[in-house]
Short mmCIF file of C-alpha atoms in Angstrom, two decimals:
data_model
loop_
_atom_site.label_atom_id
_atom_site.label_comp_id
_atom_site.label_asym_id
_atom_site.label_seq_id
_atom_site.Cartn_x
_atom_site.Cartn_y
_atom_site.Cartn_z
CA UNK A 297 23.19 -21.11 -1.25
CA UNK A 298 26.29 -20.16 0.22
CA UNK A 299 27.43 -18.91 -3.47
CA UNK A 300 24.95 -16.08 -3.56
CA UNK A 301 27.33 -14.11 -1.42
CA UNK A 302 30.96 -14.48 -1.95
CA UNK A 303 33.83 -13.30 0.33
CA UNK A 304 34.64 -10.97 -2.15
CA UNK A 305 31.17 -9.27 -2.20
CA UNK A 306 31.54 -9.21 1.71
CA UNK A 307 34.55 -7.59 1.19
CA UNK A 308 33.83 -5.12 -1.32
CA UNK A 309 30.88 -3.88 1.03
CA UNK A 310 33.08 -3.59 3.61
CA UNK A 311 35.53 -1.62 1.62
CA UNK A 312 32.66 0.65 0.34
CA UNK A 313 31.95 1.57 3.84
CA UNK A 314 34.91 1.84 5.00
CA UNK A 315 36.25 3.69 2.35
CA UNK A 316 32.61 6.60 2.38
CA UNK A 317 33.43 7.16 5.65
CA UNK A 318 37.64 7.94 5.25
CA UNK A 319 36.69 10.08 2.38
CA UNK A 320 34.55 12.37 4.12
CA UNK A 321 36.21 12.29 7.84
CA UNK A 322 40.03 12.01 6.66
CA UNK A 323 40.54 13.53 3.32
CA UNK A 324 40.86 17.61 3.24
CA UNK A 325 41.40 18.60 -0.09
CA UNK A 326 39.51 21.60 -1.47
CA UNK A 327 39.55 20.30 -4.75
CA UNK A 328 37.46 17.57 -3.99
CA UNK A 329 33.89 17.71 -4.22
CA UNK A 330 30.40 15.80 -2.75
CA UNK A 331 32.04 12.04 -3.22
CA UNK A 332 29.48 9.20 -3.06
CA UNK A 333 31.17 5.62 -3.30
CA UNK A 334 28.24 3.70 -5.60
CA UNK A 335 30.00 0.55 -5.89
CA UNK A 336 33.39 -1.65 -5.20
CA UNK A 337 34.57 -4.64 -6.96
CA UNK A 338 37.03 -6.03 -5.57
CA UNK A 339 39.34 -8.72 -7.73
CA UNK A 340 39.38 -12.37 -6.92
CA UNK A 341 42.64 -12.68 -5.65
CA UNK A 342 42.28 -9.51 -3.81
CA UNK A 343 45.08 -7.38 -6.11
CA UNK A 344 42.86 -4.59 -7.00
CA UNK A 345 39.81 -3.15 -5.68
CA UNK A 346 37.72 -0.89 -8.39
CA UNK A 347 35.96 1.79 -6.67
CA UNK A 348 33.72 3.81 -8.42
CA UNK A 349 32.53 7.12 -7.21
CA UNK A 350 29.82 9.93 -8.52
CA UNK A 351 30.45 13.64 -7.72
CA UNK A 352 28.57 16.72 -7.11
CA UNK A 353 30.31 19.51 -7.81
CA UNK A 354 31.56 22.52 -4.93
CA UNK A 355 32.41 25.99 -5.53
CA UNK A 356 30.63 26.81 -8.89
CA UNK A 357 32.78 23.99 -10.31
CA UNK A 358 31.89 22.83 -13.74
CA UNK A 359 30.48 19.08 -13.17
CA UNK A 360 33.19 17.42 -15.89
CA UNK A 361 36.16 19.83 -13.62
CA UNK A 362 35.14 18.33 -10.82
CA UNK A 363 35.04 14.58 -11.77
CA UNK A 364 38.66 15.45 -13.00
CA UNK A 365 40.23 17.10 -10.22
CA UNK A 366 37.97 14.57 -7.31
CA UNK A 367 39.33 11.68 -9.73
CA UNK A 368 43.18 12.96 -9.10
CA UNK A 369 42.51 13.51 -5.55
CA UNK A 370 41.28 10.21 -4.79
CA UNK A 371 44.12 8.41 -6.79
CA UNK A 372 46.79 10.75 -4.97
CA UNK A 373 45.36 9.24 -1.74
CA UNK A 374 44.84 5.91 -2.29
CA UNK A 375 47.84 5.09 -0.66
CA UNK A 376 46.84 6.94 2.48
CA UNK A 377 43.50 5.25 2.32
CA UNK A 378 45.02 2.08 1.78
CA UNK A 379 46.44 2.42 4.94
CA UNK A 380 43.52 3.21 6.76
CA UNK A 381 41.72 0.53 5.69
CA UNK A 382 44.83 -1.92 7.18
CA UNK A 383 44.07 -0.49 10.39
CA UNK A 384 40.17 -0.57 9.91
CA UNK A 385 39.73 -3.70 8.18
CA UNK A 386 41.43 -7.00 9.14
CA UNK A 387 42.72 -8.79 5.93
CA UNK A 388 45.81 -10.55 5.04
CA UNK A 389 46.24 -8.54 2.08
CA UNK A 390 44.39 -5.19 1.61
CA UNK A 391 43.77 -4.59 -2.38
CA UNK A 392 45.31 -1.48 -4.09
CA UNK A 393 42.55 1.14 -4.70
CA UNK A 394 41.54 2.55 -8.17
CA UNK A 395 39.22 5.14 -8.41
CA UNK A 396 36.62 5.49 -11.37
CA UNK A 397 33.80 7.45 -12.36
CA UNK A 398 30.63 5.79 -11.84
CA UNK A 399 28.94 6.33 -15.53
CA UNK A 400 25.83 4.46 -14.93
CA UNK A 401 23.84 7.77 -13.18
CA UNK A 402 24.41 9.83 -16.30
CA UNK A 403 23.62 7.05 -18.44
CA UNK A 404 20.23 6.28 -16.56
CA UNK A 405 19.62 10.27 -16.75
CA UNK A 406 20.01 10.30 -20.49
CA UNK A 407 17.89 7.32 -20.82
CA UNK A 408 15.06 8.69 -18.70
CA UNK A 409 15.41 11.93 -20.56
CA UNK A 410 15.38 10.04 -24.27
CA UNK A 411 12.16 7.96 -22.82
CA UNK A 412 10.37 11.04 -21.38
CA UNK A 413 10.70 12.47 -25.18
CA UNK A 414 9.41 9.79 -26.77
CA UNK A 415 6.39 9.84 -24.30
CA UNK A 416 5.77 13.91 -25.51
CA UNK A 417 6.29 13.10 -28.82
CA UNK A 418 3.66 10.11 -28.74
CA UNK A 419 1.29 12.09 -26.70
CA UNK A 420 1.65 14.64 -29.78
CA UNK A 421 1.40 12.94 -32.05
CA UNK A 422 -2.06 10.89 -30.70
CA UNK A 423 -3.42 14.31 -30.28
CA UNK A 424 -2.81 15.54 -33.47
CA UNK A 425 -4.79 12.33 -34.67
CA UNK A 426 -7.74 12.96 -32.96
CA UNK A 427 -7.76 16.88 -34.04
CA UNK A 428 -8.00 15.03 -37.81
CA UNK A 429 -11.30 12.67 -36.70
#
């Protein structure tokens, strides 16, 4: 029972909240758009912590711009945030951030999209066959 939630889950939540909240209080760079942190995995001997991020694009930015530029941002200041999290979070050693775009939303989307189609065309389709009877 006590295996269903490992330190490094506990951690990785605490990193994601930590790390929402320095994003949108601390960092001020115009480049950077709407940042949600979806998820953190952190490593199991704490090296590295993945953190993967969705956008929403500011400014009349193009969506695939602003994953790029919020991307480079992020990376830029991972040693800042790193930092902040040492004073925020007490652990003997704080992983090293790396940002990623979280692809699973625009996989999901596409997915929804490709089942909605196959719904119209099936829904065609069965009325077509009962135009013929």
């Amino acid at each position: 029972m006590a295996r269903d939630y490992s330190r490094t889950s506990r951690i990785a939540d605490q990193l994601q909240r930590e790390l929402a909240q320095l994003i949108q209080f601390e960092v001020k760079d115009p480049r950077l758009g709407m940042v949600t942190v979806s998820h953190v995995k952190v490593s199991k001997d704490l090296g590295f912590a993945d953190v993967y991020i969705t956008v929403l694009p500011l400014n009349g930015k193009d969506e695939a711009e602003a994953i790029v530029d919020s991307l480079k941002v992020l990376n830029n200041a991972a040693g800042f945030l790193r930092g902040e999290l040492c004073r925020n979070v007490k652990l003997r050693v704080m992983p090293q951030l790396r940002f990623h775009f979280d692809e699973t939303i625009e996989r999901g989307r596409h997915l929804h999209h490709l089942i909605e189609a196959a719904i119209r065309k099936e829904n065609q389709s069965s009325d077509n066959g009962t135009d013929e009877e």
